[in-house]
Coordinates of C-alpha atoms and ligand atoms in Angstrom, one line a residue:
M1309 CA 0.0 0.0 0.0
S1310 CA 1.4 3.4 -0.9
T1311 CA 2.0 5.7 2.0
I1312 CA 3.5 8.7 0.2
R1313 CA 1.0 11.4 -0.7
I1314 CA 1.1 15.0 -2.0
L1315 CA 0.0 17.4 0.7
D1316 CA -2.9 19.7 -0.2
E1317 CA -2.4 23.4 -0.7
N1318 CA -3.9 24.3 2.6
T1319 CA -1.6 22.0 4.5
I1320 CA 1.4 23.3 2.7
N1321 CA 0.3 26.8 3.6
Q1322 CA -0.2 25.9 7.3
I1323 CA 3.3 24.5 7.3
A1324 CA 4.7 27.6 5.7
A1325 CA 2.8 29.7 8.2
G1326 CA 5.0 28.2 10.9
E1327 CA 8.0 29.8 9.3
V1328 CA 6.6 33.1 8.0
V1329 CA 4.2 34.0 10.8
E1330 CA 5.3 32.3 14.0
R1331 CA 3.7 35.0 16.3
P1332 CA 1.5 38.0 16.1
S1333 CA 4.4 40.4 15.8
A1334 CA 5.5 38.6 12.6
V1335 CA 2.0 39.0 11.2
V1336 CA 2.0 42.7 11.9
K1337 CA 5.4 43.0 10.3
E1338 CA 4.4 41.3 7.1
L1339 CA 1.2 43.3 6.8
I1340 CA 2.9 46.6 7.5
E1341 CA 5.7 45.8 5.0
N1342 CA 3.0 45.1 2.4
A1343 CA 1.4 48.5 3.2
L1344 CA 4.8 50.2 2.8
D1345 CA 5.4 48.4 -0.4
A1346 CA 2.0 49.7 -1.6
G1347 CA 3.3 53.2 -1.1
A1348 CA 1.2 54.0 2.0
T1349 CA 2.0 57.3 3.7
A1350 CA -0.3 56.6 6.7
I1351 CA -0.6 53.3 8.4
T1352 CA -2.6 52.3 11.5
A1353 CA -1.9 49.1 13.3
E1354 CA -4.2 47.9 16.0
I1355 CA -4.0 44.9 18.2
K1356 CA -6.1 43.3 20.9
E1357 CA -5.0 40.7 23.3
G1358 CA -1.5 40.9 22.1
G1359 CA -2.7 40.4 18.5
L1360 CA -4.1 37.0 19.3
S1361 CA -7.8 37.9 19.0
L1362 CA -7.3 40.8 16.6
I1363 CA -4.8 42.5 14.3
R1364 CA -6.0 45.3 12.1
I1365 CA -3.7 47.1 9.7
T1366 CA -5.1 50.0 7.6
D1367 CA -3.2 51.8 5.0
N1368 CA -3.8 54.5 2.3
G1369 CA -1.7 52.7 -0.3
T1370 CA -2.5 51.5 -3.9
G1371 CA -5.2 49.0 -2.9
I1372 CA -5.6 45.7 -4.6
A1373 CA -7.4 45.3 -7.9
K1374 CA -10.6 43.1 -7.8
E1375 CA -9.1 40.4 -10.1
D1376 CA -5.9 40.2 -7.9
I1377 CA -7.6 39.7 -4.6
P1378 CA -8.0 35.9 -4.5
A1379 CA -4.6 35.5 -6.1
A1380 CA -3.0 37.6 -3.4
F1381 CA -3.9 34.8 -1.0
M1382 CA -2.3 32.2 -3.0
R1383 CA 1.2 30.9 -2.2
H1384 CA 4.0 32.4 -4.3
A1385 CA 1.5 35.0 -5.5
T1386 CA 3.3 38.4 -5.7
S1387 CA 3.1 41.5 -7.7
K1388 CA 6.6 42.4 -6.9
I1389 CA 8.8 40.1 -9.0
R1390 CA 8.2 38.3 -12.1
S1391 CA 11.3 36.2 -12.5
A1392 CA 14.4 35.2 -10.8
E1393 CA 16.2 38.1 -12.5
D1394 CA 14.1 40.6 -10.7
L1395 CA 15.6 39.3 -7.5
F1396 CA 18.7 41.3 -8.2
N1397 CA 17.0 44.6 -8.4
I1398 CA 14.5 44.2 -5.6
T1399 CA 13.5 47.4 -3.9
S1400 CA 10.3 46.2 -2.1
L1401 CA 10.3 44.7 1.4
G1402 CA 8.5 41.5 0.5
F1403 CA 8.6 39.5 -2.7
R1404 CA 8.1 35.9 -1.8
G1405 CA 4.3 36.0 -2.0
E1406 CA 4.1 33.9 1.1
A1407 CA 2.7 36.2 3.8
L1408 CA -1.0 36.5 2.9
S1409 CA -1.4 32.8 2.1
S1410 CA 0.4 31.8 5.3
I1411 CA -1.6 34.2 7.5
A1412 CA -4.9 33.2 5.9
A1413 CA -4.1 29.5 6.4
V1414 CA -4.0 29.9 10.2
S1415 CA -6.5 32.6 11.0
Q1416 CA -9.7 34.3 10.0
V1417 CA -8.9 37.2 7.6
E1418 CA -11.0 40.0 6.4
L1419 CA -9.7 42.2 3.6
I1420 CA -11.2 45.5 2.6
T1421 CA -9.5 47.3 -0.3
K1422 CA -10.1 49.9 -2.9
E1423 CA -7.8 51.3 -5.6
P1424 CA -7.9 55.1 -5.7
S1425 CA -9.0 55.0 -9.3
S1426 CA -12.0 52.8 -8.8
L1427 CA -15.3 53.9 -7.5
N1428 CA -15.9 51.1 -5.1
G1429 CA -14.0 48.6 -3.1
Y1430 CA -14.2 45.0 -2.1
R1431 CA -14.5 42.9 1.0
Y1432 CA -13.0 39.5 0.9
I1433 CA -13.2 36.9 3.7
I1434 CA -10.9 33.9 3.9
E1435 CA -10.7 31.6 6.9
G1436 CA -8.3 28.8 7.4
G1437 CA -7.3 29.2 3.7
E1438 CA -10.9 28.9 2.5
E1439 CA -12.7 31.7 0.7
K1440 CA -15.9 32.6 2.6
S1441 CA -17.2 35.7 0.8
F1442 CA -16.3 38.2 -1.8
E1443 CA -18.4 41.3 -2.2
E1444 CA -18.4 44.8 -3.5
I1445 CA -18.6 47.6 -0.9
G1446 CA -18.1 51.3 -0.5
C1447 CA -14.8 52.2 1.4
P1448 CA -11.9 54.6 1.4
S1449 CA -8.9 54.0 -0.9
G1450 CA -6.3 51.8 0.5
T1451 CA -6.3 48.5 2.2
T1452 CA -7.4 47.2 5.6
I1453 CA -6.6 43.7 6.7
I1454 CA -8.1 42.2 9.8
V1455 CA -6.7 39.1 11.2
R1456 CA -8.8 37.4 13.8
N1457 CA -8.1 34.5 16.1
L1458 CA -4.6 33.7 15.0
F1459 CA -3.8 30.0 15.0
Y1460 CA -7.4 29.1 15.9
N1461 CA -7.1 26.0 13.7
T1462 CA -3.5 25.0 14.7
P1463 CA -3.7 24.8 18.5
A1464 CA -0.2 23.3 18.7
R1465 CA 1.2 26.6 17.3
R1466 CA -0.9 28.6 19.6
K1467 CA 0.6 26.8 22.5
F1468 CA 4.0 28.2 21.7
L1469 CA 2.8 31.8 22.1
K1470 CA 3.5 33.6 25.3
T1471 CA 1.0 35.6 27.3
A1472 CA -1.0 38.3 25.6
A1473 CA 1.0 41.0 27.4
T1474 CA 4.3 39.5 26.2
E1475 CA 3.1 39.1 22.7
A1476 CA 1.9 42.8 22.8
G1477 CA 5.4 43.6 24.0
Y1478 CA 7.0 42.1 20.9
V1479 CA 4.5 43.9 18.7
S1480 CA 5.3 47.2 20.5
E1481 CA 9.0 46.7 19.9
L1482 CA 8.4 46.0 16.3
M1483 CA 6.2 49.2 16.0
E1484 CA 8.9 51.3 17.5
R1485 CA 11.4 50.0 15.0
L1486 CA 9.1 50.4 12.1
M1487 CA 8.5 54.0 13.1
V1488 CA 12.2 54.6 13.4
S1489 CA 12.9 52.9 10.1
H1490 CA 10.2 54.8 8.2
P1491 CA 10.2 58.4 9.4
E1492 CA 8.5 59.4 6.1
V1493 CA 5.3 57.5 7.0
S1494 CA 2.8 58.5 9.6
I1495 CA 2.3 55.4 11.8
R1496 CA -0.2 54.9 14.6
F1497 CA -0.2 52.0 17.0
I1498 CA -3.3 51.2 19.0
V1499 CA -3.4 48.6 21.8
N1500 CA -6.7 47.5 23.3
N1501 CA -8.4 50.7 21.9
K1502 CA -5.7 53.1 23.2
V1503 CA -3.3 54.9 21.0
K1504 CA 0.1 53.9 22.2
L1505 CA 2.5 55.4 19.7
Q1506 CA 2.1 57.8 16.9
S1507 CA 4.6 59.3 14.5
S1508 CA 4.0 62.3 12.3
G1509 CA 5.6 61.1 9.1
N1510 CA 7.3 64.4 8.6
N1511 CA 10.6 62.6 7.9
N1512 CA 12.3 64.1 11.0
I1513 CA 14.3 61.2 12.4
K1514 CA 15.3 63.1 15.5
D1515 CA 11.6 63.8 16.4
I1516 CA 10.9 60.1 16.2
L1517 CA 14.0 59.1 18.3
Y1518 CA 12.9 61.7 20.8
H1519 CA 9.4 60.4 20.9
I1520 CA 10.5 56.8 21.3
Y1521 CA 13.6 57.0 23.4
G1522 CA 13.0 60.2 25.3
R1523 CA 15.0 63.3 25.9
D1524 CA 17.9 61.8 27.7
I1525 CA 18.9 59.8 24.7
S1526 CA 18.0 62.3 21.9
K1527 CA 20.1 65.0 23.4
E1528 CA 23.2 62.8 23.3
L1529 CA 23.1 62.0 19.6
L1530 CA 25.4 62.9 16.8
Y1531 CA 24.3 63.2 13.2
V1532 CA 26.4 61.3 10.6
E1533 CA 26.2 61.1 6.9
Y1534 CA 28.0 59.5 4.0
T1535 CA 27.3 59.4 0.3
S1536 CA 28.8 57.5 -2.6
K1537 CA 27.4 56.0 -5.8
D1538 CA 26.3 52.7 -4.3
V1539 CA 26.1 53.4 -0.6
K1540 CA 24.3 56.2 1.3
I1541 CA 24.2 56.3 5.0
K1542 CA 22.7 58.9 7.3
G1543 CA 21.3 58.8 10.8
Y1544 CA 22.3 59.3 14.4
I1545 CA 24.7 57.6 16.7
G1546 CA 24.8 57.9 20.5
K1547 CA 27.7 59.4 22.4
P1548 CA 29.4 56.6 24.3
T1549 CA 27.7 57.9 27.5
I1550 CA 24.4 56.4 26.5
S1551 CA 25.7 52.9 26.1
R1552 CA 23.5 49.9 27.0
G1553 CA 24.1 46.5 28.3
N1554 CA 22.6 44.8 25.2
R1555 CA 22.2 45.4 21.5
G1556 CA 18.7 46.6 21.8
F1557 CA 19.6 50.1 20.8
E1558 CA 22.1 49.2 18.2
N1559 CA 19.8 49.5 15.2
Y1560 CA 20.3 50.1 11.5
F1561 CA 18.1 49.8 8.5
I1562 CA 19.0 48.7 5.0
N1563 CA 16.8 50.1 2.3
G1564 CA 14.0 50.6 4.8
R1565 CA 14.3 47.2 6.4
Y1566 CA 15.4 46.5 9.9
I1567 CA 17.9 43.8 9.4
K1568 CA 21.0 42.2 10.9
N1569 CA 24.3 42.0 9.0
Y1570 CA 27.3 40.7 10.8
I1571 CA 29.7 43.0 9.0
I1572 CA 27.8 46.2 9.8
T1573 CA 27.4 45.2 13.5
K1574 CA 31.1 44.5 13.7
A1575 CA 32.0 47.8 12.1
I1576 CA 29.8 49.7 14.5
E1577 CA 31.1 47.9 17.6
D1578 CA 34.7 48.0 16.5
A1579 CA 34.4 51.8 16.0
Y1580 CA 33.0 52.2 19.4
R1581 CA 35.3 49.9 21.2
P1582 CA 38.0 52.4 22.3
F1583 CA 35.3 54.6 23.7
M1584 CA 33.3 52.1 25.6
M1585 CA 33.5 49.7 28.5
Q1586 CA 33.5 46.0 27.7
H1587 CA 30.1 44.4 27.2
K1588 CA 28.5 47.8 26.4
Y1589 CA 26.7 48.4 23.3
P1590 CA 26.0 51.8 21.6
F1591 CA 22.9 53.5 20.5
T1592 CA 22.7 53.8 16.7
S1593 CA 20.0 54.5 14.3
L1594 CA 21.6 54.4 10.9
Y1595 CA 19.8 54.4 7.5
Y1596 CA 21.6 52.6 4.7
E1597 CA 20.6 52.9 1.1
I1598 CA 22.5 50.4 -0.8
T1599 CA 22.2 49.7 -4.5
P1600 CA 19.9 46.6 -4.6
S1601 CA 22.3 44.7 -6.9
L1602 CA 24.8 44.6 -4.0
L1603 CA 22.4 42.9 -1.7
D1604 CA 22.0 39.1 -1.6
V1605 CA 18.3 39.0 -0.9
N1606 CA 17.9 35.3 -1.1
V1607 CA 17.7 34.8 2.6
H1608 CA 15.0 33.7 4.9
P1609 CA 12.7 36.7 5.6
Q1610 CA 12.3 35.9 9.3
K1611 CA 16.0 35.5 10.0
L1612 CA 16.4 39.2 9.5
E1613 CA 19.8 38.7 8.1
L1614 CA 21.2 40.0 4.9
K1615 CA 24.3 39.3 2.9
L1616 CA 26.2 42.1 1.2
N1617 CA 28.3 41.6 -1.9
N1618 CA 30.7 44.4 -0.9
Q1619 CA 31.3 43.5 2.7
D1620 CA 34.8 45.0 3.0
S1621 CA 33.9 48.4 1.7
I1622 CA 30.7 48.6 3.8
Y1623 CA 32.8 47.7 6.9
D1624 CA 35.3 50.5 6.1
I1625 CA 32.7 53.1 5.4
T1626 CA 30.8 52.3 8.5
H1627 CA 33.8 52.1 10.7
H1628 CA 35.2 55.4 9.5
L1629 CA 32.0 57.2 9.7
I1630 CA 31.5 56.3 13.3
K1631 CA 35.0 56.6 14.4
D1632 CA 35.4 60.0 12.9
A1633 CA 32.2 61.2 14.6
L1634 CA 33.2 59.9 17.9
S1635 CA 36.7 61.4 17.7
G1636 CA 35.1 64.9 17.8
K1637 CA 37.2 66.5 20.5
E1638 CA 34.7 66.9 23.3
L1639 CA 33.9 63.2 23.2
I1640 CA 37.3 61.7 23.8
P1641 CA 37.2 60.1 27.2
K1642 CA 40.3 60.0 29.3
V1643 CA 41.6 57.0 27.5
S1644 CA 44.9 57.5 25.7
L1645 CA 44.7 56.3 22.2
S1646 CA 47.0 56.5 19.1
D1647 CA 50.5 57.5 20.0
D1648 CA 50.6 55.7 23.3
N1649 CA 49.3 52.6 21.8
K1650 CA 52.4 52.0 19.9
K1651 CA 54.6 52.1 22.9
N1652 CA 52.1 49.7 24.5
T1653 CA 52.4 46.9 22.0
N1654 CA 55.9 46.0 22.7
K1655 CA 55.6 45.7 26.4
T1656 CA 52.3 43.9 26.2
E1657 CA 53.8 41.5 23.8
Y1658 CA 56.7 40.9 26.0
I1659 CA 54.4 39.9 28.8
T1660 CA 52.3 37.7 26.6
K1661 CA 55.4 35.9 25.5
L1662 CA 56.2 34.6 28.9
P1663 CA 56.0 30.9 29.2
E1664 CA 52.5 29.6 29.9
P1665 CA 51.4 28.1 32.2
F1666 CA 53.7 29.5 34.7
E1667 CA 55.9 27.2 36.6
K1668 CA 55.4 27.8 40.2
N1669 CA 58.9 28.9 40.8
R1670 CA 60.1 32.0 42.3
M1671 CA 62.0 33.3 39.3
D1672 CA 59.1 33.2 37.0
R1673 CA 56.9 35.0 39.5
L1674 CA 59.5 37.6 40.0
K1675 CA 59.9 38.2 36.3
V1676 CA 56.1 38.9 36.0
L1677 CA 55.9 41.1 39.0
E1678 CA 58.9 43.0 37.8
T1679 CA 57.2 43.7 34.6
I1680 CA 54.0 44.7 36.2
A1681 CA 55.8 46.9 38.6
N1682 CA 57.6 48.5 35.7
E1683 CA 54.4 49.1 33.9
L1684 CA 52.7 50.5 36.9
K1685 CA 55.6 52.8 37.5
S1686 CA 56.1 54.0 34.0
N1687 CA 54.1 57.1 34.7
D1688 CA 53.3 57.8 31.1
N1689 CA 50.0 56.0 31.1
S1690 CA 51.4 54.0 28.2
V1691 CA 50.4 50.7 29.6
S1692 CA 47.1 50.5 31.3
P1693 CA 47.2 48.1 34.2
D1694 CA 43.7 47.3 32.9
S1695 CA 45.1 45.9 29.7
P1696 CA 43.9 42.3 29.4
S1697 CA 47.3 40.7 29.3
V1698 CA 48.5 42.5 32.4
Q1699 CA 45.3 41.6 34.1
I1700 CA 45.6 37.9 33.3
K1701 CA 49.2 37.8 34.4
V1702 CA 48.4 39.6 37.6
M1703 CA 45.5 37.3 38.4
E1704 CA 47.6 34.2 37.7
Q1705 CA 50.2 35.7 39.9
M1706 CA 47.7 36.6 42.6
D1707 CA 46.5 33.0 42.8
L1708 CA 50.0 31.8 43.3
F1709 CA 50.5 34.5 45.8
S1710 CA 47.5 33.8 47.9
E1711 CA 48.7 30.3 48.4
D1712 CA 52.0 31.7 49.5
L1713 CA 50.4 34.2 51.8
D1714 CA 48.6 31.4 53.6
A1715 CA 51.8 29.4 53.9
D1716 CA 54.8 31.4 54.9
K1717 CA 53.6 34.9 55.4
V1718 CA 51.2 36.7 57.7
S1719 CA 48.2 37.2 55.5
F1720 CA 47.2 40.7 54.4
I1721 CA 43.6 39.7 55.2
S1722 CA 44.3 38.6 58.8
E1723 CA 43.1 40.3 62.0
Q1724 CA 46.7 41.4 62.4
S1725 CA 46.8 43.2 59.1
L1726 CA 43.5 45.0 59.8
I1727 CA 45.2 46.7 62.7
N1728 CA 48.7 47.1 61.5
H1729 CA 48.7 47.9 57.8
R1730 CA 49.7 51.4 56.9
I1731 CA 48.1 53.4 54.1
I1732 CA 50.8 55.4 52.4
G1733 CA 48.6 57.3 50.0
Q1734 CA 47.1 57.3 46.5
V1735 CA 48.8 57.4 43.1
F1736 CA 47.3 58.2 39.8
S1737 CA 44.0 59.0 41.6
T1738 CA 43.3 55.3 41.4
Y1739 CA 45.6 53.1 43.4
W1740 CA 46.1 53.1 47.1
L1741 CA 49.5 52.1 48.3
V1742 CA 49.5 50.1 51.5
E1743 CA 52.4 48.7 53.4
Y1744 CA 52.2 45.6 55.5
N1745 CA 54.7 43.1 56.5
K1746 CA 57.4 43.8 54.0
E1747 CA 55.0 44.0 51.1
L1748 CA 53.8 46.9 49.2
Y1749 CA 50.1 46.3 48.3
I1750 CA 48.6 48.2 45.5
I1751 CA 44.8 48.4 45.7
D1752 CA 42.6 49.5 42.8
Q1753 CA 40.1 51.8 44.4
H1754 CA 37.4 51.2 41.8
A1755 CA 37.8 47.4 41.9
A1756 CA 37.8 47.5 45.7
H1757 CA 34.6 49.6 45.7
E1758 CA 33.0 47.2 43.3
K1759 CA 33.9 44.3 45.4
V1760 CA 32.7 45.8 48.6
L1761 CA 29.3 46.9 47.2
Y1762 CA 28.9 43.6 45.5
E1763 CA 29.4 41.7 48.8
R1764 CA 27.1 44.1 50.7
I1765 CA 24.3 43.6 48.2
M1766 CA 24.7 39.8 48.1
T1767 CA 24.8 39.6 51.9
A1768 CA 21.8 41.9 52.3
A1769 CA 19.8 40.0 49.7
G1770 CA 20.8 36.7 51.2
E1771 CA 19.5 37.9 54.5
N1772 CA 16.4 39.4 52.9
K1773 CA 16.8 42.8 54.4
H1774 CA 16.9 45.1 51.5
S1775 CA 15.8 48.6 52.2
S1776 CA 15.0 51.6 50.0
Q1777 CA 16.5 55.0 49.8
L1778 CA 13.9 57.6 48.8
L1779 CA 14.9 59.9 46.0
M1780 CA 14.0 63.5 46.4
P1781 CA 12.9 64.6 43.9
P1782 CA 12.1 61.4 42.1
I1783 CA 13.8 60.8 38.8
V1784 CA 11.6 60.9 35.7
L1785 CA 12.5 58.3 33.1
T1786 CA 11.2 57.8 29.6
L1787 CA 10.9 54.1 29.0
T1788 CA 10.3 52.2 25.7
L1789 CA 7.2 50.0 25.6
K1790 CA 9.4 47.0 26.0
E1791 CA 11.0 48.5 29.1
Q1792 CA 7.6 49.3 30.5
Q1793 CA 6.7 45.7 30.0
T1794 CA 9.7 44.6 31.9
V1795 CA 8.9 46.9 34.7
N1796 CA 5.4 45.7 34.9
D1797 CA 6.4 42.0 34.7
N1798 CA 9.0 42.4 37.5
K1799 CA 7.2 44.8 39.8
E1800 CA 7.5 42.5 42.8
I1801 CA 11.2 41.7 42.3
L1802 CA 12.1 45.3 41.7
S1803 CA 10.4 46.4 44.9
K1804 CA 12.0 43.6 46.8
L1805 CA 15.3 44.9 45.8
G1806 CA 14.4 48.4 46.9
Y1807 CA 13.3 50.0 43.7
E1808 CA 10.1 52.0 43.7
I1809 CA 8.9 53.0 40.3
E1810 CA 5.5 54.4 39.3
H1811 CA 3.8 55.2 36.1
F1812 CA 3.9 58.9 35.6
G1813 CA 1.9 59.3 32.4
G1814 CA 2.6 58.5 28.8
N1815 CA 5.9 56.8 28.5
E1816 CA 7.2 58.4 31.6
F1817 CA 7.9 56.7 34.9
S1818 CA 9.1 58.1 38.1
L1819 CA 11.8 56.4 40.0
R1820 CA 11.0 57.1 43.7
A1821 CA 13.5 54.9 45.5
V1822 CA 16.5 52.9 44.8
P1823 CA 18.2 50.1 46.8
A1824 CA 19.8 51.6 49.9
D1825 CA 22.9 49.5 49.4
L1826 CA 23.7 51.6 46.4
Y1827 CA 23.8 54.7 48.6
N1828 CA 24.4 57.9 46.8
L1829 CA 24.5 56.1 43.5
T1830 CA 21.1 57.2 42.4
D1831 CA 22.3 57.4 38.9
K1832 CA 19.3 56.6 36.7
D1833 CA 21.6 54.9 34.1
L1834 CA 22.1 52.2 36.7
F1835 CA 18.4 51.5 36.8
L1836 CA 18.2 51.6 33.0
E1837 CA 21.0 49.2 32.7
F1838 CA 19.5 46.9 35.2
L1839 CA 16.3 47.0 33.3
D1840 CA 18.1 46.3 30.0
E1841 CA 19.7 43.2 31.5
L1842 CA 16.4 42.1 33.0
T1843 CA 14.8 42.5 29.6
Q1844 CA 17.5 40.5 28.0
E1845 CA 17.1 37.7 30.6
V1846 CA 13.4 37.6 30.0
A1847 CA 14.0 37.3 26.3
A1848 CA 16.4 34.4 26.9
H1849 CA 13.8 32.8 29.3
K1850 CA 16.3 32.6 32.0
L1851 CA 14.9 34.8 34.7
S1852 CA 15.4 33.3 38.0
P1853 CA 15.8 34.8 41.5
E1854 CA 19.5 34.0 41.3
S1855 CA 20.0 35.6 38.0
I1856 CA 18.2 38.7 39.2
L1857 CA 20.4 38.9 42.2
E1858 CA 23.4 38.4 40.0
K1859 CA 22.2 41.3 37.9
T1860 CA 21.7 43.5 40.9
A1861 CA 25.2 42.6 42.0
S1862 CA 26.7 43.4 38.8
M1863 CA 24.8 46.7 38.8
A1864 CA 26.5 47.4 42.1
C1865 CA 29.8 46.9 40.4
K1866 CA 28.9 49.3 37.6
A1867 CA 27.7 51.8 40.2
A1868 CA 31.1 51.7 41.9
V1869 CA 32.8 52.4 38.6
K1870 CA 30.5 55.2 37.8
A1871 CA 30.8 56.7 41.2
N1872 CA 34.4 57.4 40.4
H1873 CA 34.8 60.0 43.0
S1874 CA 38.0 60.7 44.9
F1875 CA 38.1 59.1 48.3
S1876 CA 39.5 60.9 51.3
T1877 CA 42.2 58.9 53.1
D1878 CA 39.6 58.2 55.8
E1879 CA 37.1 56.9 53.3
A1880 CA 39.8 54.8 51.7
A1881 CA 40.8 53.5 55.1
A1882 CA 37.2 52.4 55.8
L1883 CA 36.9 50.9 52.4
I1884 CA 40.2 49.0 52.7
K1885 CA 39.1 47.7 56.1
E1886 CA 35.9 46.4 54.7
L1887 CA 37.7 44.9 51.8
L1888 CA 40.2 43.1 53.9
S1889 CA 37.4 41.6 56.0
L1890 CA 36.0 39.8 53.0
E1891 CA 36.6 36.2 52.3
N1892 CA 38.3 36.9 49.0
P1893 CA 39.2 40.5 48.5
Y1894 CA 41.6 39.7 45.7
H1895 CA 39.3 39.6 42.7
C1896 CA 36.4 41.8 41.8
P1897 CA 33.2 40.0 40.8
H1898 CA 34.3 40.2 37.2
G1899 CA 37.5 38.5 37.9
R1900 CA 39.7 41.6 37.7
P1901 CA 42.4 41.9 40.4
V1902 CA 41.6 44.2 43.3
I1903 CA 45.0 44.0 45.0
I1904 CA 48.4 43.3 43.7
S1905 CA 51.6 43.3 45.7
I1906 CA 55.3 43.8 45.4
S1907 CA 57.6 42.5 48.0
Q1908 CA 60.4 44.4 49.6
Y1909 CA 62.7 41.7 48.1
E1910 CA 61.5 42.4 44.6
L1911 CA 62.1 46.1 45.0
E1912 CA 65.5 45.5 46.3
K1913 CA 66.2 43.3 43.4
K1914 CA 65.0 46.0 41.1
F1915 CA 67.4 48.5 42.7
K1916 CA 70.1 45.9 42.5
R1917 CA 70.5 45.9 46.2
V1918 CA 70.2 42.1 46.0
L1919 CA 71.0 39.9 43.1
Ligands
ADP2233 P1 4.6 39.6 -1.1 O1 4.6 40.8 -0.3 O2 5.9 38.8 -0.8 O3 4.5 39.9 -2.6 P2 2.3 38.9 0.2 O4 1.6 37.5 0.4 O5 2.7 39.6 1.4 O6 3.5 38.6 -0.8 O7 1.3 39.7 -0.6 C1 0.8 39.3 -1.9 C2 0.4 40.4 -2.8 O8 -0.7 41.1 -2.3 C3 1.5 41.5 -2.9 O9 2.5 41.2 -3.9 C4 0.7 42.7 -3.3 O10 0.4 42.7 -4.7 C5 -0.7 42.4 -2.6 N1 -0.8 43.2 -1.4 C6 -0.7 42.7 -0.1 N2 -1.0 43.6 0.8 C7 -1.2 44.8 0.1 C8 -1.5 46.1 0.6 N3 -1.6 46.5 1.9 N4 -1.8 47.0 -0.4 C9 -1.7 46.7 -1.7 N5 -1.4 45.4 -2.2 C10 -1.2 44.5 -1.2
MG2234 MG1 4.5 40.8 1.7

């Protein structure tokens, strides 16, 4: 008996729907892209129950001709390309002719459309891929598509969806991006009968960025522009001060499409790297116009990835554009760049060339410490003690050292040391020099501060005694819809940690209290970063009480770095005392060294007092 059969059209469409429209936001995306392709200048998107019960997209575009209506819902029916050759000159957003057939296969669709030139329009109903009615009606020019009860006939797919609120969050994020990517179109977004977002369509990118991201971000933006025959770029990039903990604000659009391209992402991040802390991502909103023949469009539409045929030049153009803008004088942070870097390389290389892994013998250790000491001393800032190779060596060395400390020396973290160490002072506004028991200890103030805050928060959280510090006046924040969602979803956790945040009206929220353990660190960036990280965790489905604590703790670290204020000797003394009473004061929570040391012996060797 034969068991192979050809699937019917509807089944094929349902399977395709799994790829093309896996959730409400994907449906909204396809429908809006169709509206944009139809030349609409005004689009309204409305959802109810996160788009599960209703999605309605209305546009003022070209409309669909009567005879094309049923065909539009057929698989591979498209008006946008006619043959494979057209693929190389594609300018529209969609061209596969899969969206409408896929959507109609898994929902109840109502289409109302009228071409501007015709007197009347048409209403077409198709449910689960089956035409239900087709009639003539009076309606305005343009197209409205209503999608009801998504996945009503494919319950297995419906099960994969998240709560209505979460799905609405995805749609919101998409709408924000669509608004940013199409400043020339007036877009309105309605959720459960309320207007959530609205853009004017006056082509003013900065207005839109202000509207969506708020004042704090829009006042820190730099305009950039580049033009050549095949590539045009314009848009805004954020000053390094508005960096974020994830790539959520690192956006660019190619020919009107929000897309990911490895080379462009890399060029952006490489250009920012010297200006930004590790694991920080910039704000960008860049608009690329690339000659279509240079794009490899034959990629899956949902994967949001695009290949470029002129990768190298796109990399160079992007990299230069951003680097040059960031190098504008007032932006250069106190990081020494160019000239000093050259001097750097030799020394750094020298260190890296040391045999690895280190033998645990005295000579090797001395060699490393000597190098480190040299570098710390060469007061020309040429080698940052933060440079990764130095850090790694110091850490390795510290591990060897702590073993030694326990064995044949009186430990720096003993009761004894707490009473008897002597603070000599601070160098380079960063390092505290401490003498104890024939050792010179060098403590990185920031790392120490991080470590101490981290331990305080972890301890307080462990003992469940977090308290809030009220902010007077409260800080007003503009949150994106996604961020608002995260706040709402995590209300309980946030308040447990000591955050008090209230809706203020519109996209504004007021931050009334912060965790007391963060003291004077009321910096709102800290809260925003925390929110970013939470949002990211939510997206990765890995939000657990532990991971939240972890996030809080790492925020504390960032707080310490940000605080960056000069400590008085008394404050430093208190900090060092607290540090030394910790179980492991040697490494900050990120693994960077907090304390390094140089023995009297090593110094003497250096001065050739001993051989
Ligand atoms: P594609 O966009 O890949 O061509 P779709 O399934 O999304 O495929 O749409 C099929 C066809 O229906 C489009 O090629 C277009 O001709 C027509 N169409 C869809 N939506 C609209 C709209 N909002 N306005 C005008 N025409 C539309
Ligand atoms: Mg389409």
